[in-house]
């Protein structure tokens, strides 16, 4: 019994807090950390992607929840913001009157006042050239592949924290080519990305958390025809 008492006393004096276990990716080479993170992202059914992106001289903000059946959220470009909702193959877009005044009312609806489109969902035809561009914001793996870009030699950085979750940072070109925070707890999901060249910052949350997608009610939908956004001359 005396031995048992001594053993417990030794443990109590050794450390105030027990060591917190990690998923072990911090012990891996940087290329393998990245591979684990990308695999986890691909295999997850859902994600919420939010933040800013600068591409080809244009900046936009997005906050999208994306899953296997589609996605829902907002995209902002310059002074305009619009909502996107894709349920299966059906793509809907909703914006206020100011957006339509800026973009121009589709010819099929030019007899309708802009106010008729204000707050309504516009059904985007698959034949519309805008469909592919807009649906790209709701395709999880394609969107992640285009945004989760690191450029340069990978090195392991410092441990950090994103929304209370411990992370290990993965640097490309010493950070100039981007920095990716990979979760050290549970599945090694990518949680935060600073894109190289100050091309934006993204948060990736709600991995594999289910959410529901429902088409809008018929009275909330306007069918514009074949082209929602007129092509530039």
XYZ file of N, CA and C in Angstrom:
699
model
N 0.824 -1.208 0.000
C 0.000 0.000 0.000
C 0.855 1.253 0.000
N 1.992 1.191 0.717
C 2.890 2.348 0.750
C 3.434 2.647 -0.640
N 3.724 1.579 -1.437
C 4.227 1.778 -2.794
C 3.207 2.485 -3.661
N 1.936 2.101 -3.504
C 0.894 2.733 -4.293
C 0.786 4.218 -3.967
N 0.902 4.535 -2.672
C 0.820 5.935 -2.262
C 1.951 6.749 -2.876
N 3.158 6.187 -2.895
C 4.306 6.877 -3.466
C 4.117 7.104 -4.954
N 3.567 6.105 -5.675
C 3.355 6.219 -7.126
C 2.403 7.360 -7.455
N 1.269 7.439 -6.718
C 0.320 8.507 -6.972
C 0.923 9.868 -6.671
N 1.714 9.956 -5.644
C 2.349 11.219 -5.288
C 3.316 11.671 -6.359
N 4.041 10.730 -6.968
C 4.994 11.073 -8.013
C 4.292 11.638 -9.231
N 3.167 11.026 -9.650
C 2.407 11.503 -10.800
C 1.866 12.898 -10.551
N 1.345 13.126 -9.350
C 0.738 14.413 -9.037
C 1.742 15.544 -9.102
N 2.993 15.253 -8.742
C 4.002 16.302 -8.711
C 4.679 16.507 -10.066
N 4.452 15.601 -11.000
C 5.191 15.641 -12.253
C 4.764 16.763 -13.168
N 3.485 17.064 -13.269
C 2.987 18.074 -14.216
C 1.623 18.549 -13.777
N 1.357 19.830 -13.958
C 0.055 20.370 -13.595
C -1.023 19.957 -14.591
N -0.653 19.835 -15.881
C -1.614 19.478 -16.909
C -1.081 18.322 -17.738
N -1.941 17.341 -18.055
C -1.489 16.227 -18.900
C -1.218 16.711 -20.322
N -0.291 16.063 -20.985
C -0.003 16.404 -22.370
C -1.214 16.102 -23.248
N -1.539 17.019 -24.157
C -2.673 16.850 -25.051
C -2.207 16.116 -26.295
N -2.867 15.020 -26.598
C -2.478 14.243 -27.768
C -2.882 14.971 -29.052
N -2.095 14.774 -30.083
C -2.411 15.315 -31.402
C -2.647 14.152 -32.353
N -3.004 14.481 -33.588
C -3.181 13.429 -34.590
C -1.850 12.995 -35.205
N -0.754 13.655 -34.804
C 0.578 13.208 -35.198
C 1.119 13.783 -36.486
N 0.344 14.617 -37.190
C 0.837 15.089 -38.488
C 2.035 16.030 -38.347
N 2.191 16.633 -37.167
C 3.330 17.541 -36.998
C 4.664 16.817 -37.066
N 4.631 15.485 -36.932
C 5.858 14.690 -37.013
C 6.189 14.276 -38.445
N 5.294 14.594 -39.384
C 5.480 14.153 -40.772
C 6.256 15.188 -41.580
N 6.855 14.751 -42.699
C 7.468 15.720 -43.624
C 6.399 16.659 -44.166
N 6.768 17.886 -44.529
C 5.764 18.867 -44.974
C 4.925 18.411 -46.160
N 5.534 17.728 -47.129
C 4.753 17.265 -48.274
C 3.672 16.278 -47.856
N 3.988 15.464 -46.859
C 3.000 14.485 -46.402
C 1.912 15.150 -45.571
N 2.264 16.198 -44.835
C 1.241 16.959 -44.106
C 0.229 17.525 -45.105
N 0.741 18.096 -46.180
C -0.145 18.660 -47.198
C -1.005 17.571 -47.833
N -0.411 16.438 -48.118
C -1.170 15.341 -48.720
C -2.283 14.872 -47.800
N -1.971 14.748 -46.502
C -3.000 14.325 -45.545
C -4.146 15.348 -45.501
N -3.788 16.632 -45.519
C -4.809 17.672 -45.455
C -5.688 17.658 -46.703
N -5.083 17.510 -47.858
C -5.860 17.502 -49.103
C -6.742 16.256 -49.187
N -6.235 15.133 -48.725
C -7.045 13.911 -48.724
C -8.243 14.067 -47.802
N -8.013 14.631 -46.614
C -9.107 14.848 -45.669
C -10.158 15.775 -46.269
N -9.709 16.817 -46.961
C -10.636 17.766 -47.565
C -11.462 17.105 -48.663
N -10.823 16.281 -49.469
C -11.516 15.609 -50.568
C -12.547 14.619 -50.046
N -12.193 13.900 -48.983
C -13.072 12.850 -48.472
C -14.228 13.395 -47.635
N -14.114 14.606 -47.142
C -15.202 15.198 -46.361
C -16.397 15.479 -47.272
N -17.587 15.257 -46.757
C -18.785 15.476 -47.567
C -19.126 16.956 -47.685
N -18.853 17.734 -46.638
C -19.274 19.127 -46.618
C -18.180 20.017 -46.046
N -18.307 21.314 -46.343
C -17.396 22.310 -45.786
C -18.056 23.681 -45.891
N -17.640 24.582 -45.002
C -18.003 25.993 -45.134
C -16.733 26.750 -45.477
N -16.781 27.491 -46.566
C -15.618 28.198 -47.081
C -15.928 29.685 -47.070
N -15.104 30.465 -46.352
C -15.372 31.897 -46.254
C -14.068 32.673 -46.287
N -14.159 33.899 -46.780
C -12.977 34.747 -46.815
C -12.892 35.542 -48.102
N -11.684 35.983 -48.411
C -11.454 36.831 -49.581
C -10.495 36.150 -50.543
N -10.679 36.432 -51.818
C -9.820 35.879 -52.859
C -9.519 36.988 -53.866
N -8.266 37.100 -54.257
C -7.856 38.016 -55.317
C -7.332 37.167 -56.463
N -7.941 37.315 -57.638
C -7.547 36.520 -58.804
C -7.697 37.355 -60.061
N -6.668 37.363 -60.889
C -6.675 38.080 -62.165
C -7.075 39.540 -61.999
N -6.569 40.139 -60.936
C -6.806 41.560 -60.706
C -8.134 41.901 -60.080
N -8.974 40.901 -59.840
C -10.282 41.144 -59.231
C -10.345 40.498 -57.856
N -11.041 41.153 -56.953
C -11.203 40.626 -55.600
C -12.667 40.285 -55.357
N -12.892 39.202 -54.655
C -14.252 38.865 -54.257
C -14.233 38.220 -52.879
N -15.364 38.302 -52.217
C -15.562 37.685 -50.909
C -16.612 36.591 -51.060
N -16.445 35.517 -50.325
C -17.434 34.457 -50.388
C -17.652 33.844 -49.018
N -18.843 33.343 -48.841
C -19.209 32.602 -47.636
C -20.187 31.529 -48.096
N -19.658 30.336 -48.383
C -20.443 29.270 -48.985
C -20.395 28.006 -48.142
N -21.539 27.370 -47.994
C -21.608 26.010 -47.446
C -21.861 25.075 -48.616
N -21.010 24.071 -48.743
C -21.035 23.236 -49.938
C -21.082 21.765 -49.536
N -21.908 21.004 -50.243
C -22.024 19.579 -49.989
C -22.201 18.812 -51.285
N -22.465 17.515 -51.193
C -22.555 16.688 -52.397
C -23.736 17.033 -53.297
N -24.789 17.638 -52.754
C -25.972 17.953 -53.550
C -26.025 19.408 -53.998
N -25.015 20.195 -53.636
C -25.029 21.596 -54.032
C -24.436 22.484 -52.962
N -24.882 23.743 -52.937
C -24.335 24.681 -51.975
C -25.225 25.892 -51.836
N -24.937 26.684 -50.794
C -25.713 27.883 -50.531
C -24.799 28.900 -49.861
N -24.999 30.185 -50.193
C -24.193 31.212 -49.563
C -24.190 32.497 -50.353
N -23.207 33.363 -50.041
C -23.113 34.674 -50.657
C -21.765 34.872 -51.336
N -21.780 35.639 -52.416
C -20.566 36.064 -53.107
C -20.657 37.568 -53.296
N -19.579 38.275 -52.963
C -19.544 39.727 -53.105
C -18.392 40.113 -54.017
N -18.692 40.974 -54.982
C -17.686 41.494 -55.902
C -17.852 42.989 -55.987
N -16.784 43.738 -55.728
C -16.816 45.194 -55.717
C -17.955 45.646 -54.798
N -18.942 46.350 -55.333
C -20.012 46.878 -54.485
C -21.295 46.061 -54.581
N -21.219 44.869 -55.157
C -22.416 44.064 -55.342
C -22.300 42.746 -54.572
N -23.421 42.281 -54.091
C -23.493 41.004 -53.386
C -24.683 40.227 -53.913
N -24.494 38.931 -54.135
C -25.617 38.106 -54.550
C -25.552 36.770 -53.821
N -26.709 36.158 -53.685
C -26.814 34.852 -53.051
C -26.864 33.779 -54.128
N -26.266 32.640 -53.810
C -26.318 31.484 -54.695
C -26.930 30.309 -53.958
N -27.723 29.543 -54.674
C -28.308 28.316 -54.141
C -28.358 27.296 -55.267
N -27.644 26.209 -55.085
C -27.748 25.111 -56.053
C -28.258 23.875 -55.335
N -29.341 23.329 -55.868
C -29.914 22.088 -55.356
C -29.917 21.095 -56.508
N -29.005 20.149 -56.488
C -28.839 19.255 -57.625
C -28.340 20.041 -58.825
N -29.063 19.957 -59.939
C -28.676 20.696 -61.143
C -29.331 22.059 -61.235
N -30.214 22.362 -60.299
C -30.947 23.630 -60.349
C -30.165 24.722 -59.639
N -29.810 25.769 -60.379
C -29.034 26.880 -59.853
C -29.908 28.121 -59.743
N -29.912 28.720 -58.552
C -30.679 29.934 -58.314
C -29.736 31.046 -57.864
N -30.107 32.256 -58.259
C -29.342 33.440 -57.887
C -30.317 34.481 -57.366
N -29.951 35.154 -56.268
C -30.836 36.181 -55.718
C -30.022 37.428 -55.388
N -30.525 38.581 -55.786
C -29.833 39.840 -55.528
C -30.865 40.943 -55.346
N -30.390 42.087 -54.867
C -31.311 43.202 -54.678
C -31.411 44.036 -55.962
N -32.264 45.058 -55.917
C -32.489 45.886 -57.102
C -31.213 46.580 -57.557
N -30.366 46.985 -56.596
C -29.126 47.680 -56.946
C -28.228 46.806 -57.808
N -28.204 45.503 -57.528
C -27.380 44.593 -58.328
C -27.867 44.555 -59.758
N -29.182 44.405 -59.938
C -29.718 44.299 -61.296
C -29.592 45.616 -62.053
N -29.655 46.730 -61.353
C -29.443 48.017 -62.008
C -28.010 48.131 -62.516
N -27.075 47.520 -61.767
C -25.666 47.555 -62.163
C -25.399 46.603 -63.308
N -25.942 45.386 -63.217
C -25.645 44.345 -64.201
C -26.495 44.462 -65.464
N -27.649 45.076 -65.334
C -28.560 45.146 -66.476
C -29.573 44.024 -66.413
N -30.820 44.351 -66.709
C -31.875 43.346 -66.664
C -31.808 42.496 -67.921
N -31.914 41.174 -67.792
C -31.912 40.311 -68.978
C -32.981 40.735 -69.980
N -32.661 40.566 -71.264
C -33.589 40.997 -72.305
C -34.961 40.377 -72.133
N -34.995 39.117 -71.688
C -36.278 38.431 -71.550
C -37.153 39.091 -70.485
N -36.521 39.893 -69.608
C -37.287 40.517 -68.537
C -37.291 42.037 -68.638
N -36.859 42.589 -69.791
C -36.672 44.029 -69.843
C -37.984 44.792 -69.734
N -39.089 44.096 -69.929
C -40.364 44.770 -69.753
C -40.780 44.812 -68.292
N -40.069 44.068 -67.450
C -40.399 44.040 -66.034
C -39.578 45.087 -65.290
N -40.139 45.758 -64.315
C -39.354 46.693 -63.509
C -38.319 45.940 -62.674
N -37.210 46.640 -62.396
C -36.155 46.020 -61.595
C -36.685 45.520 -60.258
N -37.670 46.231 -59.717
C -38.191 45.841 -58.414
C -38.769 44.430 -58.413
N -39.182 43.948 -59.584
C -39.726 42.592 -59.641
C -38.652 41.546 -59.374
N -37.397 41.905 -59.627
C -36.299 40.989 -59.377
C -35.725 41.147 -57.974
N -36.041 42.260 -57.328
C -35.472 42.558 -56.020
C -35.884 41.481 -55.017
N -34.902 40.745 -54.505
C -35.176 39.735 -53.496
C -35.720 38.427 -54.027
N -35.889 38.323 -55.350
C -36.383 37.087 -55.944
C -35.226 36.167 -56.338
N -35.488 34.880 -56.341
C -34.527 33.925 -56.880
C -34.699 33.863 -58.393
N -33.592 33.997 -59.112
C -33.612 33.864 -60.561
C -33.081 32.482 -60.909
N -33.846 31.719 -61.638
C -33.433 30.382 -62.053
C -32.462 30.506 -63.225
N -31.253 30.002 -63.044
C -30.216 30.120 -64.065
C -30.253 28.884 -64.955
N -30.444 29.088 -66.234
C -30.510 27.984 -67.178
C -29.137 27.337 -67.358
N -29.076 26.015 -67.452
C -27.794 25.357 -67.738
C -27.182 25.781 -69.065
N -28.003 26.329 -69.977
C -27.503 26.798 -71.265
C -26.860 28.180 -71.172
N -27.065 28.849 -70.050
C -26.490 30.174 -69.853
C -24.995 30.054 -69.602
N -24.159 30.831 -70.297
C -22.722 30.802 -70.023
C -22.388 31.116 -68.570
N -23.266 31.850 -67.874
C -23.018 32.183 -66.471
C -23.190 30.974 -65.558
N -23.905 29.943 -66.042
C -24.196 28.784 -65.182
C -22.907 28.125 -64.697
N -21.974 27.878 -65.608
C -20.728 27.203 -65.230
C -19.941 28.036 -64.235
N -19.903 29.349 -64.447
C -19.163 30.219 -63.544
C -19.785 30.234 -62.155
N -21.096 30.386 -62.103
C -21.775 30.457 -60.817
C -21.766 29.122 -60.093
N -21.985 28.029 -60.827
C -22.012 26.715 -60.177
C -20.645 26.344 -59.627
N -19.574 26.959 -60.182
C -18.237 26.691 -59.668
C -18.085 27.034 -58.197
N -18.876 27.984 -57.710
C -18.841 28.347 -56.298
C -19.524 27.301 -55.424
N -20.212 26.346 -56.041
C -20.965 25.347 -55.271
C -20.460 23.928 -55.487
N -19.328 23.773 -56.172
C -18.722 22.463 -56.405
C -17.536 22.323 -55.455
N -17.688 21.532 -54.412
C -16.711 21.502 -53.322
C -15.295 21.210 -53.787
N -15.083 20.069 -54.380
C -13.711 19.666 -54.701
C -13.085 20.550 -55.771
N -13.875 20.958 -56.761
C -13.342 21.835 -57.799
C -12.959 23.194 -57.216
N -13.787 23.717 -56.316
C -13.503 25.010 -55.712
C -12.266 24.930 -54.816
N -12.176 23.858 -54.027
C -11.009 23.698 -53.161
C -9.731 23.556 -53.973
N -9.808 22.817 -55.060
C -8.619 22.622 -55.886
C -8.128 23.942 -56.469
N -9.057 24.820 -56.808
C -8.664 26.091 -57.405
C -8.172 27.096 -56.375
N -8.610 26.953 -55.118
C -8.270 27.942 -54.101
C -7.147 27.504 -53.166
N -7.074 26.204 -52.868
C -6.038 25.713 -51.950
C -4.723 25.549 -52.707
N -4.120 26.676 -53.014
C -2.913 26.680 -53.834
C -1.727 27.143 -53.006
N -0.670 26.352 -53.008
C 0.608 26.723 -52.415
C 1.653 26.694 -53.519
N 2.561 27.651 -53.488
C 3.543 27.761 -54.564
C 4.942 27.886 -53.972
N 5.761 26.853 -54.161
C 7.128 26.898 -53.663
C 7.427 25.741 -52.740
N 8.680 25.653 -52.322
C 9.110 24.561 -51.446
C 8.368 24.618 -50.114
N 7.853 23.469 -49.699
C 7.094 23.387 -48.457
C 8.017 23.162 -47.268
N 7.740 23.885 -46.177
C 8.431 23.672 -44.914
C 7.407 23.711 -43.791
N 7.716 23.021 -42.718
C 6.826 23.014 -41.558
C 7.091 24.252 -40.711
N 6.030 24.963 -40.369
C 6.159 26.171 -39.568
C 5.820 25.935 -38.113
N 5.299 26.967 -37.481
C 5.000 26.915 -36.054
C 3.616 26.330 -35.803
N 3.387 25.923 -34.574
C 2.036 25.553 -34.162
C 1.242 26.827 -33.931
N -0.048 26.769 -34.238
C -0.911 27.931 -34.069
C -2.279 27.441 -33.597
N -3.281 28.256 -33.793
C -4.637 27.904 -33.369
C -5.639 28.595 -34.271
N -6.662 27.862 -34.685
C -7.744 28.415 -35.498
C -9.066 28.036 -34.848
N -9.803 29.039 -34.398
C -11.105 28.808 -33.763
C -11.017 27.782 -32.642
N -9.960 27.878 -31.845
C -9.809 26.992 -30.694
C -9.211 25.638 -30.992
N -8.876 25.376 -32.253
C -8.279 24.089 -32.640
C -6.788 24.298 -32.900
N -5.955 23.478 -32.274
C -4.517 23.573 -32.502
C -4.196 23.186 -33.940
N -3.235 23.896 -34.534
C -2.852 23.628 -35.918
C -1.332 23.613 -36.042
N -0.881 23.033 -37.140
C 0.506 23.131 -37.555
C 0.510 23.898 -38.872
N 1.396 24.866 -38.980
C 1.429 25.674 -40.190
C 2.368 25.065 -41.223
N 1.901 25.089 -42.452
C 2.682 24.607 -43.585
C 2.980 25.803 -44.471
N 4.257 26.126 -44.635
C 4.659 27.295 -45.405
C 5.177 26.888 -46.781
N 4.846 27.689 -47.774
C 5.398 27.511 -49.120
C 6.279 28.716 -49.422
N 7.506 28.456 -49.873
C 8.467 29.530 -50.163
C 8.591 30.460 -48.963
N 8.726 29.852 -47.777
C 8.877 30.589 -46.521
C 7.704 31.527 -46.253
N 6.535 31.155 -46.747
C 5.328 31.939 -46.529
C 4.942 32.821 -47.701
N 5.919 33.155 -48.564
C 5.596 34.002 -49.715
C 4.675 33.287 -50.694
N 4.736 31.961 -50.709
C 3.887 31.184 -51.597
C 2.631 30.664 -50.928
N 2.354 31.155 -49.717
C 1.150 30.761 -49.002
C 1.446 30.041 -47.703
N 0.507 30.106 -46.771
C 0.602 29.413 -45.488
C -0.718 28.711 -45.213
N -0.643 27.423 -44.926
C -1.824 26.605 -44.662
C -1.772 26.088 -43.236
N -2.856 26.318 -42.479
C -2.984 25.758 -41.135
C -3.730 24.436 -41.215
N -3.097 23.375 -40.694
C -3.677 22.032 -40.715
C -3.989 21.618 -39.274
N -5.183 21.071 -39.083
C -5.622 20.704 -37.736
C -4.720 19.643 -37.118
N -4.369 19.853 -35.844
C -3.612 18.863 -35.076
C -4.518 18.015 -34.203
N -5.800 18.322 -34.220
C -6.761 17.578 -33.417
C -7.749 16.887 -34.345
N -7.963 15.592 -34.134
C -8.890 14.849 -34.972
C -8.379 14.714 -36.392
N -9.284 14.764 -37.343
C -8.910 14.663 -38.757
C -8.090 15.886 -39.161
N -6.991 15.705 -39.894
C -6.128 16.845 -40.247
C -6.682 17.700 -41.379
N -7.822 18.332 -41.121
C -8.425 19.187 -42.133
C -7.626 20.477 -42.298
N -7.591 21.043 -43.495
C -7.084 22.406 -43.653
C -8.093 23.377 -43.057
N -7.634 24.283 -42.210
C -8.548 25.173 -41.501
C -8.397 26.640 -41.888
N -7.222 27.010 -42.350
C -7.014 28.414 -42.723
C -5.927 28.478 -43.788
N -6.133 29.352 -44.751
C -5.157 29.527 -45.824
C -4.905 31.000 -46.056
N -3.634 31.392 -45.969
C -3.215 32.705 -46.448
C -2.587 32.474 -47.799
N -3.245 32.961 -48.857
C -2.785 32.703 -50.216
C -1.554 33.545 -50.541
N -0.620 32.931 -51.259
C 0.613 33.602 -51.619
C 0.375 34.859 -52.432
N 1.298 35.829 -52.296
C 1.161 37.073 -53.035
C 0.013 37.935 -52.556
N -0.371 37.779 -51.277
C -1.503 38.529 -50.720
C -2.755 38.364 -51.580
N -2.968 37.124 -52.022
C -4.108 36.836 -52.898
C -5.343 36.400 -52.112
N -5.381 36.734 -50.820
C -6.580 36.464 -50.056
C -6.350 35.569 -48.851
N -7.362 35.520 -47.984
C -7.337 34.683 -46.785
C -8.654 33.936 -46.685
N -8.567 32.655 -46.390
C -9.755 31.806 -46.357
C -9.820 31.021 -45.054
N -11.033 30.820 -44.557
C -11.301 29.918 -43.439
C -12.093 28.728 -43.976
N -11.762 27.547 -43.485
C -12.464 26.326 -43.883
C -12.963 25.650 -42.610
N -14.278 25.660 -42.424
C -14.872 25.193 -41.179
C -16.024 24.235 -41.464
N -16.625 23.738 -40.395
C -17.813 22.876 -40.484
C -17.582 21.668 -41.384
N -16.379 21.125 -41.331
C -16.073 19.950 -42.147
C -16.976 18.781 -41.769
N -17.564 18.163 -42.792
C -18.377 16.953 -42.630
C -19.599 17.156 -41.739
N -20.052 18.399 -41.591
C -21.273 18.663 -40.828
C -22.447 18.774 -41.795
N -23.468 17.980 -41.549
C -24.612 17.939 -42.457
C -25.390 19.257 -42.435
N -25.941 19.625 -43.576
C -26.859 20.750 -43.670
C -27.844 20.451 -44.788
N -28.973 21.141 -44.754
C -30.054 20.858 -45.704
C -30.102 21.907 -46.805
N -30.445 21.451 -47.991
C -30.652 22.318 -49.128
C -32.073 22.130 -49.630
N -32.801 23.239 -49.806
C -34.174 23.163 -50.284
C -34.385 24.195 -51.383
N -35.042 23.831 -52.471
C -35.341 24.827 -53.503
C -36.309 25.860 -52.961
N -36.244 27.084 -53.456
C -37.186 28.115 -53.002
C -38.600 27.807 -53.479
N -39.558 28.414 -52.825
C -40.959 28.256 -53.234
C -41.171 28.847 -54.617
N -42.110 28.292 -55.355
C -42.357 28.723 -56.738
C -42.597 30.223 -56.831
N -43.333 30.789 -55.863
C -43.644 32.217 -55.939
C -42.422 33.109 -55.691
N -41.321 32.504 -55.251
C -40.104 33.275 -55.016
C -39.143 33.218 -56.204
N -39.532 32.503 -57.275
C -38.613 32.254 -58.388
C -39.071 32.979 -59.647
N -38.116 33.599 -60.343
C -38.337 34.201 -61.657
C -37.508 33.425 -62.665
N -38.133 32.995 -63.756
C -37.420 32.293 -64.825
C -37.110 33.313 -65.910
N -35.823 33.653 -66.079
C -35.430 34.734 -66.982
C -35.264 34.278 -68.422
N -35.149 32.967 -68.660
C -34.883 32.483 -70.009
C -33.500 31.875 -70.105
N -32.715 32.249 -71.118
C -31.452 31.587 -71.383
C -30.217 32.351 -70.950
N -30.360 33.598 -70.525
C -29.152 34.356 -70.199
C -29.443 35.357 -69.079
N -28.903 35.079 -67.888
C -29.175 35.941 -66.752
C -28.307 37.183 -66.749
N -27.030 37.054 -67.115
C -26.119 38.196 -67.152
C -25.691 38.425 -68.592
N -26.079 39.538 -69.193
C -25.699 39.782 -70.588
C -24.185 39.766 -70.753
N -23.723 39.197 -71.886
C -22.289 39.152 -72.136
C -21.790 40.538 -72.515
N -20.517 40.802 -72.152
C -19.924 42.087 -72.482
C -19.795 42.232 -73.994
N -19.983 43.443 -74.475
C -19.830 43.675 -75.921
C -18.369 43.613 -76.322
